[in-house]
Amino acid sequence: MKRIRTVLIFTVALCSYFAAHAQEKTILRGRVLDKGDKTTIIGANVVEYDSEERVVNGTITNVNGDFVLQMTNPQNTVRVSVIGYKAQELEVDPTKTIVVELESADVALGEVTVTAEARTTGGLTNIEDRDRASSSVKVDLMDMQDVGVISAADALQGKVSGLDIISASGDPGSGSQLVIRGLSSMGNSEPLIVIDGIPQFRVTTDFDLSSADSEDISNLINIALQDIRSIEVLKDAASTAIYGSRGADGVLLIETKKGRMGKVQFDYQYKYNLNVQPPAIPMLNGDEYIMLQLEEWHNSQGAFDIPPEIAYDRDFVHFYNYSANTDWLREITQDGATHDHYFSISGGGEKTRYFTSFSYVDEEGTTISTRSRRFSSRINLDYFLSRKLLFQVKFNYTNNFRDNNVSIQGNHWRARNVREMAYIKAPNMSVWERDVNGNYTGEYFTPINSYQGDGVTYFNPVAVALLGMNDQTTNRLENTFMLQYRINDWLSFRETISFQYEGSKSKNYLPYNAIGADWLAWNVNKAEESNNLSNSIRTETQLTFSSPFENEDHSVSGALTWLTDQSGYEWMNLQGNKTPSVDIKDPAIDPQINWIGTGSGEDRLISGMGNINYKYLDRYLLQTILRADAHSSFGVNNRWGLFKGLSVGWRFSSEPFLSGTEFLGESMLRLSWGVSGRQPSDVYARFASYESTGTGSYILNPAIAPTSIQLNNLRWETITSWNAGLELNLFKERLYIEGDVYQKVTNDILFGGTRPEDYYKIPVSSGYDGLKFLNGGEMTNTGWELMIDARLVRTKDWLVSLNFNTSQNINRFNKLPENFNTERSTSIGNGEYPQIVMEGEPIGSFFGFRYLGVFASDADAVARDAEGNILRDGEGKPIPLQYADTYIFKGGDPIYEDVNHDGKIDLNDVVYIGDSNPDFIGGFGGNVRYKNFDFSVGFHYRIGFDIINGIALQTEGMNDRNNQSKATLRRWRIQGQDEEGMLPRAYMNHPANNLGSDRYVEKGDFLRLNNVKIGYELSKDLCNKLGVRRATFALSARKLVTFTRYTGQDPEIGQDASNPFWIGVDEARTPPPQIYTFSLGIGF
Amino acid sequence: MKSKMKYFLLTLLVFVQFSCNDWLELIPPSGLIRDEFWKSKEDVEAVLMAAYESFGAMDRNLFLKGELRADLLQGDVNQSDDERNVAESNIYPANFFASWADFYKVVNYCNEVIKNAPEVKEIDKTFTDFQLRSLVSEAYFLRSLAYFYLVRLYRDVPLVLEPSESDDTDFYLPQSPENEVLEQIVSDLKANRDFAPTESFPTIQENKGRASKAAFDALLADIALWRFQYEEALTHIQKIEQNIEFELMPSSRWFQLFYPGNSLESIFEFQFDGNRNQRNGMFGATEQNAYQYDPSQKAVEMFGREYSKEIVRGEGATIGKIGDDDFIIWKYVGQSPDGLSVRAGAQQYSANWIIYRLADVLLMKAEALSQLDRYTEALLVINEIRSRANVQPVSLPFNKVAFEDAILEERALELAYEGKRWFDLLRMGRRNNFARKGKLIEIIVSNVPSTQKRILSAKLTNPSGWYLPVHKDEIERNKNLFQNPYYDF
């Protein structure tokens, strides 16, 4: 090793010696043209090679196809190459301007790629994009720079067929949810994200009890958008099998920019976004609210004592605090601004190529006191030690700071965020406290007990947003080292080691003056701090080969890979309360410690794989993949999972019998089959562990008990997929059509999860509530996809293109595990939907009552038989319709369909009422470029799915003290009132006026103008005068218009499948804001 | 050369295979896994202790299971909705009170001990046969006690006799008939009774807090009485009477049964010690400021000074008066029979939960004797208990009904709030083919709101309604279970 280094240093020294002493300068000038149409070729590489074929110097042609190359040695050879053309050697003649005419390449392209192969990291398969016979889509982000998108997920939305991207929430930095070709398993499906060949580790955690999990994963993709060169989506198992156990949900391959040979380039981009919250659902004002409350009490109790808060009582101490007209939603909403600075330097010479970038994004949310700041930097370095040896380093650091708002649980069954509270908070309450005389005291109005309830459960959202603290800082570091050695012409060896590290720290603080709690309450001045660390080390050893024999007809390539992957995590959480002052927000200083917890874990993976790609006559393609994974989640018996893929392609356009057809470009028919798999999310799930019991002892003896059941039968979940696709290039690449049909079958579905509530439930007579995991059942996703790309006009000044894509996915449970409890929840009541699973139905179906309107009068509320005749008792009196055994319906109550006509509305009347799976998803858009102007639009749509409007469920019930929406002004008030679209009557604590019914199931179909952009690029002449390489300006708007009939805030509701039987519910997250962007880019 | 290469490759392959498996064998950083457990007698004892601890942790539940539907208890404002519905016999399968999860958790721990302890003996050479049988007998006792509760609460229940060790276990057992369950536990108890420890522990807490031979005898007697096998009950009770370790506490020290507990009269009680964070649930359920449970009007009339002549067991001992017409349950809250001195500090949570004590067993004897028409002997026992309580002896007409009522009354006075009342009532109601169903219903409805009295007495004529439903979730999870027909609508 030492000797090699000496040799290397010597060689390098020698080179520089030669370079320094090449006194006689040879300058070549020339122009590169297309041999066919004689147009100039921009960006062709003109490279000088020495006698040992080492790259010595090089340049690229400018916009006019001209180049100037200063040669280090006139004896060297100079070659001109550019993708799409045959490389050509130059005659070294410095005396004249050389005109090079390049011949466009068809078959020769393969050779070019082989050369390039040594210089790119490539994938795991060693296969050219063009030859891939499996289903994947590549999106080039180079041209998306100036659109007002924040993250890569944003940029992909509506662009790739079969990829469903939903914003998790409009809060800054909250990430998105990605689903490729439908939900294929229990729990959240998330595609594997691979950045520059390195899969991003998923942290398996048992500490994360919040919903942050899915967001965390999608946050990974939030790398600086400008760094991304392309994103490729692998959709079928034949292509994802190579990622084995982790590719089961599809794979997103992200490639970042790299340095390229040439002059140093500086680029700077600035974007300013204005984030505007779309108008909120109109809520009752204070006066209307008080009226509603009075009516609720009156209807349920008749005569009653009016609580002083809603009685117009000037002598009441808090009269001024309860006679406001506060629009809570407006109080917590703001227009946010985002500043995005991005700076990059790239360039390189014959030995080194570098790309380095720096970005800073400061994003303000549309809810007050929400903000995120991201700092990231990236260095990609390629160092050619010799022609055979390439050393590559990638370094990426991200610092993410998020300022969120605290969610508070109080006596409610789950924590509510500031926005949820703003919806239900009594609008007659004042934000600021006023004294008896109506003067402001300077404090927030946070009574310990208000009319609505205790001051913790019904907190003041403005006070909590501004005084509470919920900060999270995440540091992420990623480091990859790669060494590649070309053993000979057809064999090369590569070793990659990558480290990933992530540390995050969360701090929460809830001061006493933000909530209404007395000093003895446990959550007064509550401070919480948690640290999470995770890391992973991955090694990859790969031997790749390509066509060892010289034959035009046959071409074989492939790779053998061995990789290991280990990742670990640890966490610490400290929670204290009653810190001595609201300025002391650290739980380590003097509070009462409520809870301290720590934990850690690790998982490991070994896998070996091989793939062979065979090509005959450049027309017939065969690709095979075999990968074996062993994961520490499984016991020895089921440890190895075997994943495989087989794909065949037929490039029929190259067949001689079609060679005469002018309109047909390069087209391919492909068919693939593959198997991929998934391991459980909890690596220790298979063990029965014995732990200390609650008190840890009985009398003086230690007590230890088993806490979980050993899983002997835990095995890989497997996903088998078929895919048939057709790629058509028509009319000289004017029209590109790609269509795919597929079927994905998930077997041995992993039911269960890391949280106790997700466990696979078994009878408690076993002594346990559930198994952590159980494999069983079968689910299919069947669908088709279509993408059309049309370049309508392509002239010197004009470029017009249109694109369209659509896809349909049908999800179905074929089989459920034996003994599976299909009734997840059978509770009915106000706001409750029973959750039921059925074989043959899709995951995410809704069940509930059918809502038929409102009884106009008491006389109408009677039981009827199937023919609609009134049922009568023995004395001939009509039998009243009742709810379960507890309530008799009256006029003004809602009508639910009595499906079995037994005169009773109960669980037996629950029917299927909707489904959260979209029938069609996709997008379309277009680009127009005229000279230096360009204009683009993009639409995104999802059609054929239902949403449970959770906000309406909360704000139209009129049976409690929550504020309600303006829709309730159309409520039933007097006997006989019968109006179109009338809502039921207001009634305090009504047992059944707001049952889970199709009243709140709405069509979610939407078509959204996702982005519009107008850009202008400064002309070359002007740039030259100004001394800049390029300058661009753009104006864009995002989510400008949404066409939908959905009455909630936003129809873009994620399929949060953490509870697979309860997905597609709109729960008052901040809707994605409209974003207006101005951007400016300058290159030197 | 070639063969050498082959061997080399083979070795490499084997090496890779083994090292892979080692590298991939990661065990959880916290807790012990099954493969590491069950290595010494301490492991066996630790799981047994977990069974005791979790059974004891049910004390509040055992209290409610034995009192809530009967007539001595009354909910206060902080009573949960589920519990109020049970108290009013307005029970639906979704009621959380109907969950049997806690009992089966104990059953599973016991099953773990019963199955694994003999295997540990093979490994741990210091584990003697005597120790093994003693520890296993305790597990059998706790399992039998759990099943006895289950049978009395649900009638037919799944009879789980194997631990749920792995996912190969059959979790979906159907219910076994009441009698089959009782046969099983009686034979288990009889087979293990002689191996049970006898007052052999160094501390009184262990002697009273772990299953002794006398505890076995008391449980066997209780089961026999439940099955109306009176002769059988008497033979078990006789063994306790012969045991000189137990005697009735003098009347002046009656309250010491509860504070500090572990009295001479005590046979078996679950131990609590607030100092070691082993906190009971009874203080929280009955203390004044919890507003959860108070004595019913009937109880106040039984114990209140203005109504009755109960001095030892009355106001200040069983119940305490804290205001006009305001009483609380005193047995688990007070530290002396004055109705004033409340337990302090860690003592608040240290009141034990008594399963069996001598007075209970003696009244069982009286019940058995009277059912066998041995009235003179029975009356002697009743008056023994009464004289200990400093109240006048009774004289009774020599017939079964009179004795049944008198014993029921005496048990209410002596054992109020010790989780016995409901089962005493049920025993009476079931006896002689439901001969005294009416009396049972009369007592139950006496403690529900007047609006519900009539409808409830009609509903309760079906004896299935005296048992709890199988919880809704359990029915949904296990298709082999059937719902109690009373709740199946």
mmCIF file of C-alpha atoms in Angstrom, chain A residues 491-695:
data_model
loop_
_atom_site.group_PDB
_atom_site.id
_atom_site.type_symbol
_atom_site.label_atom_id
_atom_site.label_comp_id
_atom_site.label_asym_id
_atom_site.label_seq_id
_atom_site.Cartn_x
_atom_site.Cartn_y
_atom_site.Cartn_z
ATOM 1 C CA LEU A 491 -14.147 -5.914 -14.726
ATOM 2 C CA SER A 492 -14.080 -3.382 -11.962
ATOM 3 C CA PHE A 493 -14.167 -3.491 -8.230
ATOM 4 C CA ARG A 494 -15.764 -0.985 -5.929
ATOM 5 C CA GLU A 495 -15.846 -0.540 -2.205
ATOM 6 C CA THR A 496 -18.243 1.941 -0.635
ATOM 7 C CA ILE A 497 -18.514 2.823 3.008
ATOM 8 C CA SER A 498 -21.033 5.282 4.235
ATOM 9 C CA PHE A 499 -21.860 6.675 7.643
ATOM 10 C CA GLN A 500 -25.019 8.394 8.592
ATOM 11 C CA TYR A 501 -25.621 10.120 11.825
ATOM 12 C CA GLU A 502 -28.612 11.973 13.103
ATOM 13 C CA GLY A 503 -29.072 13.655 16.401
ATOM 14 C CA SER A 504 -32.172 15.484 17.360
ATOM 15 C CA LYS A 505 -33.152 17.350 20.412
ATOM 16 C CA SER A 506 -36.656 18.389 21.329
ATOM 17 C CA LYS A 507 -37.566 20.871 23.968
ATOM 18 C CA ASN A 508 -41.047 21.500 25.212
ATOM 19 C CA TYR A 509 -42.149 24.025 27.690
ATOM 20 C CA LEU A 510 -45.585 24.964 28.883
ATOM 21 C CA PRO A 511 -45.659 27.916 31.275
ATOM 22 C CA TYR A 512 -48.438 28.353 33.791
ATOM 23 C CA ASN A 513 -49.723 31.539 32.182
ATOM 24 C CA ALA A 514 -50.362 29.816 28.861
ATOM 25 C CA ILE A 515 -52.926 27.461 30.334
ATOM 26 C CA GLY A 516 -55.505 27.846 33.000
ATOM 27 C CA ALA A 517 -54.247 25.601 35.753
ATOM 28 C CA ASP A 518 -53.759 26.114 39.439
ATOM 29 C CA TRP A 519 -50.344 25.835 40.985
ATOM 30 C CA LEU A 520 -50.886 22.293 42.164
ATOM 31 C CA ALA A 521 -51.742 20.938 38.719
ATOM 32 C CA TRP A 522 -49.145 18.538 37.409
ATOM 33 C CA ASN A 523 -48.645 20.308 34.112
ATOM 34 C CA VAL A 524 -47.819 23.734 35.446
ATOM 35 C CA ASN A 525 -44.503 24.982 34.090
ATOM 36 C CA LYS A 526 -43.902 21.641 32.481
ATOM 37 C CA ALA A 527 -40.537 21.253 30.836
ATOM 38 C CA GLU A 528 -39.623 18.309 28.712
ATOM 39 C CA GLU A 529 -36.478 17.546 26.872
ATOM 40 C CA SER A 530 -35.579 14.601 24.737
ATOM 41 C CA ASN A 531 -32.564 13.565 22.800
ATOM 42 C CA ASN A 532 -32.495 11.024 20.037
ATOM 43 C CA LEU A 533 -29.368 9.784 18.390
ATOM 44 C CA SER A 534 -29.204 7.382 15.544
ATOM 45 C CA ASN A 535 -26.456 6.232 13.313
ATOM 46 C CA SER A 536 -25.758 3.708 10.649
ATOM 47 C CA ILE A 537 -22.776 2.229 8.907
ATOM 48 C CA ARG A 538 -23.073 0.605 5.576
ATOM 49 C CA THR A 539 -20.493 -1.193 3.529
ATOM 50 C CA GLU A 540 -20.866 -2.289 -0.036
ATOM 51 C CA THR A 541 -18.415 -4.433 -1.923
ATOM 52 C CA GLN A 542 -19.132 -4.784 -5.564
ATOM 53 C CA LEU A 543 -17.642 -6.470 -8.553
ATOM 54 C CA THR A 544 -19.109 -5.313 -11.839
ATOM 55 C CA PHE A 545 -18.460 -6.651 -15.275
ATOM 56 C CA SER A 546 -19.564 -5.854 -18.748
ATOM 57 C CA SER A 547 -19.235 -7.744 -21.996
ATOM 58 C CA PRO A 548 -15.985 -9.583 -21.516
ATOM 59 C CA PHE A 549 -16.008 -10.593 -25.147
ATOM 60 C CA GLU A 550 -15.974 -8.465 -28.238
ATOM 61 C CA ASN A 551 -19.156 -9.180 -30.049
ATOM 62 C CA GLU A 552 -21.550 -6.780 -31.641
ATOM 63 C CA ASP A 553 -24.523 -9.053 -31.194
ATOM 64 C CA HIS A 554 -24.257 -10.143 -27.621
ATOM 65 C CA SER A 555 -23.743 -7.983 -24.645
ATOM 66 C CA VAL A 556 -23.596 -9.160 -21.086
ATOM 67 C CA SER A 557 -23.148 -7.139 -17.966
ATOM 68 C CA GLY A 558 -23.768 -7.645 -14.319
ATOM 69 C CA ALA A 559 -22.605 -7.252 -10.799
ATOM 70 C CA LEU A 560 -21.946 -9.213 -7.672
ATOM 71 C CA THR A 561 -22.523 -7.341 -4.462
ATOM 72 C CA TRP A 562 -22.064 -8.048 -0.810
ATOM 73 C CA LEU A 563 -23.308 -5.537 1.677
ATOM 74 C CA THR A 564 -23.706 -5.066 5.379
ATOM 75 C CA ASP A 565 -25.801 -2.501 7.097
ATOM 76 C CA GLN A 566 -26.087 -1.759 10.760
ATOM 77 C CA SER A 567 -27.932 0.987 12.493
ATOM 78 C CA GLY A 568 -28.580 1.872 16.048
ATOM 79 C CA TYR A 569 -30.415 4.429 18.075
ATOM 80 C CA GLU A 570 -30.606 5.685 21.576
ATOM 81 C CA TRP A 571 -32.872 8.131 23.274
ATOM 82 C CA MET A 572 -33.283 9.941 26.510
ATOM 83 C CA ASN A 573 -36.294 11.803 27.787
ATOM 84 C CA LEU A 574 -36.604 13.978 30.815
ATOM 85 C CA GLN A 575 -39.808 15.554 31.984
ATOM 86 C CA GLY A 576 -40.218 17.846 34.928
ATOM 87 C CA ASN A 577 -42.770 20.317 36.099
ATOM 88 C CA LYS A 578 -43.172 23.310 38.349
ATOM 89 C CA THR A 579 -39.957 24.962 37.272
ATOM 90 C CA PRO A 580 -39.437 27.905 39.595
ATOM 91 C CA SER A 581 -39.933 30.547 36.938
ATOM 92 C CA VAL A 582 -41.354 30.777 33.464
ATOM 93 C CA ASP A 583 -37.925 31.891 32.300
ATOM 94 C CA ILE A 584 -36.423 28.596 33.376
ATOM 95 C CA LYS A 585 -37.379 26.201 30.662
ATOM 96 C CA ASP A 586 -34.885 23.480 31.336
ATOM 97 C CA PRO A 587 -36.129 20.355 33.112
ATOM 98 C CA ALA A 588 -32.706 19.826 34.622
ATOM 99 C CA ILE A 589 -32.973 22.908 36.802
ATOM 100 C CA ASP A 590 -34.906 22.493 39.968
ATOM 101 C CA PRO A 591 -38.265 21.192 38.850
ATOM 102 C CA GLN A 592 -40.068 18.160 40.153
ATOM 103 C CA ILE A 593 -38.960 15.342 37.923
ATOM 104 C CA ASN A 594 -41.987 13.510 36.566
ATOM 105 C CA TRP A 595 -40.341 11.024 34.375
ATOM 106 C CA ILE A 596 -36.950 10.000 33.083
ATOM 107 C CA GLY A 597 -36.527 7.395 30.433
ATOM 108 C CA THR A 598 -33.820 6.026 28.216
ATOM 109 C CA GLY A 599 -33.623 3.363 25.595
ATOM 110 C CA SER A 600 -31.527 2.024 22.788
ATOM 111 C CA GLY A 601 -31.557 -0.538 20.061
ATOM 112 C CA GLU A 602 -29.722 -1.809 17.059
ATOM 113 C CA ASP A 603 -30.420 -3.735 13.907
ATOM 114 C CA ARG A 604 -28.239 -5.421 11.362
ATOM 115 C CA LEU A 605 -28.547 -6.648 7.849
ATOM 116 C CA ILE A 606 -26.339 -8.725 5.616
ATOM 117 C CA SER A 607 -27.075 -9.330 2.031
ATOM 118 C CA GLY A 608 -25.565 -10.794 -1.033
ATOM 119 C CA MET A 609 -26.802 -10.340 -4.524
ATOM 120 C CA GLY A 610 -26.007 -10.920 -8.114
ATOM 121 C CA ASN A 611 -27.504 -9.698 -11.305
ATOM 122 C CA ILE A 612 -26.951 -10.457 -14.925
ATOM 123 C CA ASN A 613 -28.142 -8.386 -17.832
ATOM 124 C CA TYR A 614 -28.076 -9.817 -21.292
ATOM 125 C CA LYS A 615 -28.737 -8.041 -24.533
ATOM 126 C CA TYR A 616 -28.940 -9.558 -27.967
ATOM 127 C CA LEU A 617 -28.754 -7.412 -31.082
ATOM 128 C CA ASP A 618 -29.608 -4.370 -28.960
ATOM 129 C CA ARG A 619 -33.210 -5.505 -29.251
ATOM 130 C CA TYR A 620 -33.778 -8.348 -26.894
ATOM 131 C CA LEU A 621 -33.121 -7.633 -23.266
ATOM 132 C CA LEU A 622 -33.079 -9.940 -20.309
ATOM 133 C CA GLN A 623 -32.315 -8.845 -16.778
ATOM 134 C CA THR A 624 -32.224 -11.000 -13.697
ATOM 135 C CA ILE A 625 -31.650 -10.172 -10.072
ATOM 136 C CA LEU A 626 -31.234 -12.442 -7.111
ATOM 137 C CA ARG A 627 -30.729 -11.039 -3.666
ATOM 138 C CA ALA A 628 -30.610 -12.733 -0.297
ATOM 139 C CA ASP A 629 -31.056 -10.730 2.882
ATOM 140 C CA ALA A 630 -30.516 -11.795 6.437
ATOM 141 C CA HIS A 631 -31.925 -9.450 9.031
ATOM 142 C CA SER A 632 -31.491 -9.431 12.783
ATOM 143 C CA SER A 633 -35.247 -9.062 13.259
ATOM 144 C CA PHE A 634 -35.737 -12.708 12.544
ATOM 145 C CA GLY A 635 -34.754 -15.875 14.304
ATOM 146 C CA VAL A 636 -32.388 -18.338 12.651
ATOM 147 C CA ASN A 637 -35.266 -20.283 11.123
ATOM 148 C CA ASN A 638 -36.706 -17.440 9.057
ATOM 149 C CA ARG A 639 -33.721 -15.183 8.817
ATOM 150 C CA TRP A 640 -32.970 -15.284 5.117
ATOM 151 C CA GLY A 641 -35.296 -13.635 2.681
ATOM 152 C CA LEU A 642 -34.834 -14.314 -0.993
ATOM 153 C CA PHE A 643 -35.766 -11.554 -3.399
ATOM 154 C CA LYS A 644 -35.694 -11.893 -7.106
ATOM 155 C CA GLY A 645 -36.541 -10.114 -10.245
ATOM 156 C CA LEU A 646 -36.797 -11.062 -13.879
ATOM 157 C CA SER A 647 -37.517 -8.644 -16.655
ATOM 158 C CA VAL A 648 -37.528 -8.953 -20.407
ATOM 159 C CA GLY A 649 -37.645 -6.170 -22.925
ATOM 160 C CA TRP A 650 -38.126 -6.063 -26.636
ATOM 161 C CA ARG A 651 -37.000 -2.930 -28.403
ATOM 162 C CA PHE A 652 -39.233 -3.619 -31.350
ATOM 163 C CA SER A 653 -38.473 -0.345 -33.026
ATOM 164 C CA SER A 654 -35.026 -1.670 -33.874
ATOM 165 C CA GLU A 655 -36.445 -4.686 -35.701
ATOM 166 C CA PRO A 656 -35.520 -4.630 -39.381
ATOM 167 C CA PHE A 657 -39.125 -5.005 -40.457
ATOM 168 C CA LEU A 658 -40.009 -1.753 -38.734
ATOM 169 C CA SER A 659 -36.980 0.164 -39.849
ATOM 170 C CA GLY A 660 -38.910 1.728 -42.686
ATOM 171 C CA THR A 661 -41.507 3.334 -40.463
ATOM 172 C CA GLU A 662 -40.598 6.955 -40.215
ATOM 173 C CA PHE A 663 -42.835 7.918 -37.346
ATOM 174 C CA LEU A 664 -41.603 5.285 -34.925
ATOM 175 C CA GLY A 665 -38.772 6.233 -32.650
ATOM 176 C CA GLU A 666 -37.080 4.072 -30.098
ATOM 177 C CA SER A 667 -39.825 2.008 -28.499
ATOM 178 C CA MET A 668 -39.897 -0.902 -26.170
ATOM 179 C CA LEU A 669 -42.212 -3.510 -24.831
ATOM 180 C CA ARG A 670 -41.323 -4.868 -21.424
ATOM 181 C CA LEU A 671 -42.509 -7.432 -18.953
ATOM 182 C CA SER A 672 -41.258 -7.942 -15.465
ATOM 183 C CA TRP A 673 -41.830 -10.048 -12.400
ATOM 184 C CA GLY A 674 -40.248 -9.702 -9.021
ATOM 185 C CA VAL A 675 -40.448 -10.436 -5.352
ATOM 186 C CA SER A 676 -39.463 -8.058 -2.626
ATOM 187 C CA GLY A 677 -40.059 -8.158 1.087
ATOM 188 C CA ARG A 678 -40.326 -6.372 4.345
ATOM 189 C CA GLN A 679 -39.170 -7.018 7.877
ATOM 190 C CA PRO A 680 -41.012 -5.901 11.025
ATOM 191 C CA SER A 681 -40.410 -2.403 12.269
ATOM 192 C CA ASP A 682 -39.402 -3.571 15.741
ATOM 193 C CA VAL A 683 -36.179 -5.542 15.561
ATOM 194 C CA TYR A 684 -36.605 -7.110 18.973
ATOM 195 C CA ALA A 685 -40.209 -8.110 18.476
ATOM 196 C CA ARG A 686 -39.463 -11.822 18.255
ATOM 197 C CA PHE A 687 -38.168 -12.105 21.805
ATOM 198 C CA ALA A 688 -40.207 -12.840 24.880
ATOM 199 C CA SER A 689 -38.624 -10.556 27.372
ATOM 200 C CA TYR A 690 -38.792 -10.783 31.119
ATOM 201 C CA GLU A 691 -38.875 -7.491 32.919
ATOM 202 C CA SER A 692 -39.410 -6.154 36.384
ATOM 203 C CA THR A 693 -43.067 -5.679 37.152
ATOM 204 C CA GLY A 694 -44.721 -2.408 38.070
ATOM 205 C CA THR A 695 -43.493 -2.221 41.640
#
